[in-house]
mmCIF file of C-alpha atoms in Angstrom:
data_model
loop_
_atom_site.group_PDB
_atom_site.id
_atom_site.type_symbol
_atom_site.label_atom_id
_atom_site.label_comp_id
_atom_site.label_asym_id
_atom_site.label_seq_id
_atom_site.Cartn_x
_atom_site.Cartn_y
_atom_site.Cartn_z
ATOM 1 C CA ALA A 1247 11.880 4.591 15.365
ATOM 2 C CA GLN A 1248 12.897 1.310 13.975
ATOM 3 C CA SER A 1249 16.427 0.895 12.084
ATOM 4 C CA VAL A 1250 17.512 -1.624 10.174
ATOM 5 C CA THR A 1251 21.258 -2.359 9.686
ATOM 6 C CA GLN A 1252 22.661 -4.575 6.920
ATOM 7 C CA PRO A 1253 26.358 -4.900 7.939
ATOM 8 C CA ASP A 1254 27.785 -6.427 4.727
ATOM 9 C CA ILE A 1255 27.651 -4.101 1.615
ATOM 10 C CA HIS A 1256 28.564 -7.276 -0.801
ATOM 11 C CA ILE A 1257 28.782 -10.700 -0.665
ATOM 12 C CA THR A 1258 30.352 -13.506 -2.922
ATOM 13 C CA VAL A 1259 29.480 -16.761 -3.043
ATOM 14 C CA SER A 1260 30.064 -20.007 -5.630
ATOM 15 C CA GLU A 1261 26.888 -21.865 -7.071
ATOM 16 C CA GLY A 1262 25.726 -24.329 -5.259
ATOM 17 C CA ALA A 1263 27.087 -22.743 -2.027
ATOM 18 C CA SER A 1264 24.796 -21.760 0.958
ATOM 19 C CA LEU A 1265 23.794 -18.550 1.765
ATOM 20 C CA GLU A 1266 23.126 -16.153 4.741
ATOM 21 C CA LEU A 1267 22.228 -12.614 4.552
ATOM 22 C CA ARG A 1268 22.385 -10.913 7.920
ATOM 23 C CA CYS A 1269 19.991 -8.050 9.165
ATOM 24 C CA ASN A 1270 19.881 -7.024 12.516
ATOM 25 C CA TYR A 1271 17.278 -4.450 13.519
ATOM 26 C CA SER A 1272 15.938 -1.919 16.638
ATOM 27 C CA TYR A 1273 12.802 -1.534 17.561
ATOM 28 C CA GLY A 1274 10.726 -1.554 20.832
ATOM 29 C CA ALA A 1275 8.687 -4.546 20.282
ATOM 30 C CA THR A 1276 8.530 -7.079 17.904
ATOM 31 C CA PRO A 1277 8.085 -5.581 14.644
ATOM 32 C CA TYR A 1278 6.999 -6.677 11.121
ATOM 33 C CA LEU A 1279 9.894 -8.077 8.891
ATOM 34 C CA PHE A 1280 10.203 -7.852 5.507
ATOM 35 C CA TRP A 1281 13.494 -9.265 2.994
ATOM 36 C CA TYR A 1282 13.044 -7.614 -0.729
ATOM 37 C CA VAL A 1283 15.479 -8.779 -3.756
ATOM 38 C CA GLN A 1284 16.126 -6.193 -6.177
ATOM 39 C CA SER A 1285 17.667 -8.215 -9.714
ATOM 40 C CA PRO A 1286 19.903 -5.821 -11.737
ATOM 41 C CA GLY A 1287 17.691 -3.146 -13.957
ATOM 42 C CA GLN A 1288 14.291 -4.425 -11.806
ATOM 43 C CA GLY A 1289 12.205 -3.151 -9.450
ATOM 44 C CA LEU A 1290 11.716 -4.570 -5.522
ATOM 45 C CA GLN A 1291 9.956 -7.887 -5.174
ATOM 46 C CA LEU A 1292 9.440 -9.335 -1.601
ATOM 47 C CA LEU A 1293 11.130 -12.000 -0.690
ATOM 48 C CA LEU A 1294 8.788 -12.742 2.175
ATOM 49 C CA LYS A 1295 7.522 -12.026 5.863
ATOM 50 C CA TYR A 1296 7.601 -12.408 9.151
ATOM 51 C CA PHE A 1297 4.503 -10.806 11.396
ATOM 52 C CA SER A 1298 4.082 -13.590 14.298
ATOM 53 C CA GLY A 1299 3.765 -16.826 14.864
ATOM 54 C CA ASP A 1300 6.656 -19.795 13.190
ATOM 55 C CA THR A 1301 9.426 -17.457 13.280
ATOM 56 C CA LEU A 1302 10.816 -19.339 10.751
ATOM 57 C CA VAL A 1303 9.395 -18.196 7.520
ATOM 58 C CA GLN A 1304 9.459 -19.688 4.184
ATOM 59 C CA GLY A 1305 9.657 -17.412 0.775
ATOM 60 C CA ILE A 1306 9.550 -17.674 -2.922
ATOM 61 C CA LYS A 1307 12.683 -18.720 -4.976
ATOM 62 C CA GLY A 1308 13.528 -21.040 -2.183
ATOM 63 C CA PHE A 1309 14.826 -18.933 -0.038
ATOM 64 C CA GLU A 1310 13.581 -18.439 4.321
ATOM 65 C CA ALA A 1311 14.577 -16.410 7.289
ATOM 66 C CA GLU A 1312 14.348 -16.610 10.682
ATOM 67 C CA PHE A 1313 13.197 -14.232 13.381
ATOM 68 C CA LYS A 1314 15.418 -14.440 16.186
ATOM 69 C CA ARG A 1315 14.220 -12.246 19.049
ATOM 70 C CA SER A 1316 17.369 -12.303 21.727
ATOM 71 C CA GLN A 1317 19.712 -11.302 18.442
ATOM 72 C CA SER A 1318 17.078 -8.955 17.317
ATOM 73 C CA SER A 1319 17.900 -10.556 14.084
ATOM 74 C CA PHE A 1320 15.963 -11.541 10.816
ATOM 75 C CA ASN A 1321 18.935 -13.057 8.637
ATOM 76 C CA LEU A 1322 17.716 -14.774 5.055
ATOM 77 C CA ARG A 1323 19.545 -18.161 4.307
ATOM 78 C CA LYS A 1324 19.368 -20.255 1.263
ATOM 79 C CA PRO A 1325 20.964 -23.471 0.711
ATOM 80 C CA SER A 1326 22.269 -23.755 -2.377
ATOM 81 C CA VAL A 1327 22.714 -20.255 -4.509
ATOM 82 C CA HIS A 1328 22.094 -20.780 -8.201
ATOM 83 C CA TRP A 1329 23.675 -17.760 -10.615
ATOM 84 C CA SER A 1330 20.239 -16.157 -10.903
ATOM 85 C CA ASP A 1331 20.161 -14.985 -7.524
ATOM 86 C CA ALA A 1332 22.706 -12.623 -8.286
ATOM 87 C CA ALA A 1333 21.064 -9.592 -7.238
ATOM 88 C CA GLU A 1334 20.700 -6.803 -4.095
ATOM 89 C CA TYR A 1335 18.771 -7.479 -1.297
ATOM 90 C CA PHE A 1336 17.035 -4.973 1.251
ATOM 91 C CA CYS A 1337 15.972 -6.409 5.017
ATOM 92 C CA ALA A 1338 13.116 -3.622 6.142
ATOM 93 C CA VAL A 1339 11.117 -2.914 9.179
ATOM 94 C CA GLY A 1340 8.146 -1.945 10.048
ATOM 95 C CA ALA A 1341 6.347 -0.514 12.990
ATOM 96 C CA ARG A 1342 3.377 -2.349 14.093
ATOM 97 C CA GLY A 1343 -0.239 -0.377 15.110
ATOM 98 C CA ALA A 1344 -1.155 3.014 13.700
ATOM 99 C CA GLY A 1345 2.341 3.578 12.185
ATOM 100 C CA SER A 1346 2.395 -0.265 10.308
ATOM 101 C CA TYR A 1347 3.000 1.533 6.855
ATOM 102 C CA GLN A 1348 6.471 3.255 8.082
ATOM 103 C CA LEU A 1349 9.002 0.820 6.584
ATOM 104 C CA THR A 1350 12.383 1.543 6.982
ATOM 105 C CA PHE A 1351 14.999 -0.391 4.707
ATOM 106 C CA GLY A 1352 19.006 -1.051 5.321
ATOM 107 C CA LYS A 1353 21.313 -0.300 3.023
ATOM 108 C CA GLY A 1354 21.593 -3.536 1.539
ATOM 109 C CA THR A 1355 23.408 -6.457 0.403
ATOM 110 C CA LYS A 1356 24.530 -7.124 -2.804
ATOM 111 C CA LEU A 1357 25.233 -10.635 -3.693
ATOM 112 C CA SER A 1358 27.793 -11.980 -6.490
ATOM 113 C CA VAL A 1359 27.529 -15.293 -7.815
ATOM 114 C CA ILE A 1360 30.608 -17.062 -8.984
ATOM 115 C CA PRO A 1361 29.901 -20.174 -11.460
ATOM 116 C CA ASP B 774 0.088 -6.953 -16.772
ATOM 117 C CA ALA B 775 1.976 -5.444 -13.806
ATOM 118 C CA ASP B 776 0.040 -4.199 -10.851
ATOM 119 C CA VAL B 777 2.267 -1.353 -10.234
ATOM 120 C CA THR B 778 3.540 0.845 -13.043
ATOM 121 C CA GLN B 779 6.420 3.768 -13.192
ATOM 122 C CA THR B 780 6.600 6.402 -16.569
ATOM 123 C CA PRO B 781 9.163 7.049 -17.447
ATOM 124 C CA ARG B 782 10.940 4.499 -16.963
ATOM 125 C CA ASN B 783 14.270 6.497 -17.726
ATOM 126 C CA ARG B 784 14.927 10.155 -18.085
ATOM 127 C CA ILE B 785 17.465 12.226 -18.895
ATOM 128 C CA THR B 786 16.853 16.262 -17.370
ATOM 129 C CA LYS B 787 18.909 19.276 -17.226
ATOM 130 C CA THR B 788 19.169 21.768 -14.095
ATOM 131 C CA GLY B 789 16.548 23.870 -13.135
ATOM 132 C CA LYS B 790 13.516 22.154 -15.174
ATOM 133 C CA ARG B 791 10.671 20.717 -13.517
ATOM 134 C CA ILE B 792 9.753 17.174 -14.592
ATOM 135 C CA MET B 793 6.906 14.554 -12.980
ATOM 136 C CA LEU B 794 7.279 11.116 -12.546
ATOM 137 C CA GLU B 795 3.950 8.836 -12.587
ATOM 138 C CA CYS B 796 2.932 6.048 -10.672
ATOM 139 C CA SER B 797 -0.300 3.567 -11.925
ATOM 140 C CA GLN B 798 -1.518 0.579 -10.024
ATOM 141 C CA THR B 799 -4.323 -1.583 -10.247
ATOM 142 C CA LYS B 800 -4.028 -3.122 -7.064
ATOM 143 C CA GLY B 801 -6.739 -1.402 -5.155
ATOM 144 C CA HIS B 802 -4.434 -0.154 -2.505
ATOM 145 C CA ASP B 803 -5.623 3.235 -1.008
ATOM 146 C CA ARG B 804 -1.927 3.762 -0.219
ATOM 147 C CA MET B 805 0.704 4.537 -2.320
ATOM 148 C CA TYR B 806 4.165 5.906 -1.608
ATOM 149 C CA TRP B 807 7.374 7.245 -3.365
ATOM 150 C CA TYR B 808 10.814 6.644 -2.979
ATOM 151 C CA ARG B 809 14.011 7.165 -3.720
ATOM 152 C CA GLN B 810 17.491 4.727 -3.319
ATOM 153 C CA ASP B 811 20.888 6.238 -4.066
ATOM 154 C CA PRO B 812 23.409 3.520 -3.694
ATOM 155 C CA GLY B 813 24.630 2.895 -0.400
ATOM 156 C CA LEU B 814 22.168 4.355 1.388
ATOM 157 C CA GLY B 815 18.968 1.931 0.698
ATOM 158 C CA LEU B 816 15.646 3.037 -0.135
ATOM 159 C CA ARG B 817 14.210 6.669 2.293
ATOM 160 C CA LEU B 818 10.556 7.945 1.995
ATOM 161 C CA ILE B 819 9.828 11.003 0.459
ATOM 162 C CA TYR B 820 6.185 11.547 0.332
ATOM 163 C CA TYR B 821 3.056 8.784 1.445
ATOM 164 C CA SER B 822 -0.673 8.934 0.889
ATOM 165 C CA PHE B 823 -3.261 7.462 2.479
ATOM 166 C CA ASP B 824 -6.321 8.592 0.513
ATOM 167 C CA VAL B 825 -6.708 11.383 -2.277
ATOM 168 C CA LYS B 826 -7.048 14.274 0.323
ATOM 169 C CA ASP B 827 -4.700 12.771 2.333
ATOM 170 C CA ILE B 828 -0.684 13.345 1.850
ATOM 171 C CA ASN B 829 2.207 13.290 4.422
ATOM 172 C CA LYS B 830 5.603 14.121 3.916
ATOM 173 C CA GLY B 831 8.527 11.536 4.413
ATOM 174 C CA GLU B 832 12.048 11.593 5.029
ATOM 175 C CA ILE B 833 13.073 13.626 2.650
ATOM 176 C CA SER B 834 10.333 15.982 0.841
ATOM 177 C CA ASP B 835 12.165 19.184 0.573
ATOM 178 C CA GLY B 836 12.597 20.069 -3.189
ATOM 179 C CA TYR B 837 9.660 17.381 -4.485
ATOM 180 C CA SER B 838 6.057 17.732 -4.720
ATOM 181 C CA VAL B 839 3.458 15.286 -5.225
ATOM 182 C CA SER B 840 -0.674 15.150 -6.588
ATOM 183 C CA ARG B 841 -2.909 12.106 -5.973
ATOM 184 C CA GLN B 842 -5.063 12.362 -8.965
ATOM 185 C CA ALA B 843 -6.994 9.444 -7.899
ATOM 186 C CA GLN B 844 -7.079 6.125 -5.880
ATOM 187 C CA ALA B 845 -5.063 4.556 -8.819
ATOM 188 C CA LYS B 846 -2.409 7.399 -9.097
ATOM 189 C CA PHE B 847 0.528 9.194 -7.635
ATOM 190 C CA SER B 848 3.101 11.552 -9.287
ATOM 191 C CA LEU B 849 5.922 13.144 -7.686
ATOM 192 C CA SER B 850 7.003 16.758 -9.150
ATOM 193 C CA LEU B 851 10.602 17.778 -9.089
ATOM 194 C CA GLU B 852 9.510 21.437 -9.410
ATOM 195 C CA SER B 853 13.470 22.756 -10.337
ATOM 196 C CA ALA B 854 15.822 19.641 -10.426
ATOM 197 C CA ILE B 855 19.280 19.741 -9.117
ATOM 198 C CA PRO B 856 22.099 17.125 -9.885
ATOM 199 C CA ASN B 857 21.845 15.694 -6.476
ATOM 200 C CA GLN B 858 17.970 14.602 -7.144
ATOM 201 C CA THR B 859 19.818 11.947 -9.829
ATOM 202 C CA ALA B 860 18.593 8.613 -8.095
ATOM 203 C CA LEU B 861 16.444 5.898 -8.761
ATOM 204 C CA TYR B 862 13.039 6.481 -7.432
ATOM 205 C CA PHE B 863 10.333 4.056 -6.993
ATOM 206 C CA CYS B 864 6.452 3.912 -6.375
ATOM 207 C CA ALA B 865 5.038 1.317 -3.558
ATOM 208 C CA THR B 866 1.278 0.745 -2.613
ATOM 209 C CA SER B 867 -0.573 -1.012 0.245
ATOM 210 C CA ALA B 868 -3.211 -1.834 1.405
ATOM 211 C CA PRO B 869 -4.688 -0.051 4.544
ATOM 212 C CA GLY B 870 -5.791 -1.359 8.090
ATOM 213 C CA SER B 871 -3.796 -5.132 8.119
ATOM 214 C CA PRO B 872 -2.189 -6.178 10.550
ATOM 215 C CA GLN B 873 -0.200 -7.480 7.282
ATOM 216 C CA GLU B 874 0.562 -4.198 5.638
ATOM 217 C CA THR B 875 2.876 -5.502 2.767
ATOM 218 C CA GLN B 876 4.522 -2.293 0.261
ATOM 219 C CA TYR B 877 3.973 -3.936 -3.290
ATOM 220 C CA PHE B 878 7.403 -1.747 -5.594
ATOM 221 C CA GLY B 879 6.690 -0.949 -9.401
ATOM 222 C CA PRO B 880 9.850 -1.272 -11.396
ATOM 223 C CA GLY B 881 11.311 2.089 -10.353
ATOM 224 C CA THR B 882 12.131 5.606 -12.516
ATOM 225 C CA ARG B 883 15.690 5.698 -13.305
ATOM 226 C CA LEU B 884 16.553 9.864 -13.312
ATOM 227 C CA LEU B 885 19.614 11.479 -14.502
ATOM 228 C CA VAL B 886 20.102 15.394 -13.806
ATOM 229 C CA LEU B 887 22.748 16.969 -15.229
#
């Protein structure tokens, strides 16, 4: 079974600063990987996803993530944070093949942005 | 209009009451899911359905039941609500048979059980 760890429960950054949110996964092969964002009072919005190919994935809102097989990581980055990025971010891993519907979520990282 | 809608958006109920949360989708997806979100625990799968006749238990199905009335509708019921079912509930959908199966989420229903 797959698992996901988001080591940081809460991160605070200044507006305009760079951001990196960490995600480590456990899975026996190359998984499907996702980042979702949940703004206050909102549902989950898909930021980006990795299935194969280029290990650097571009998403919406200026976010990107890099899949590093050797480190079992899929960290989310943004070069310059905006106040509207304050939200909770969830990394998720999906199995390949017959179990591809099974998503396992991390516990989330809450991002606060200081003006 | 939103592709995945949930009703109600907020609900307060009392212990022992039966309640139903509803989910509708216009994405044409066959697969539908119910999750609950608790602070610090992320999302956990309650039930999932691959089509109208295929319903399966997820990680935390005890105390819940579901009904897939049509391809587009998937309801979650709490037969006898208890306070530890207070949570944010999400419905999601996905398209099967693709190597890039992605789940799309509704806006959530916030449930408070007193």
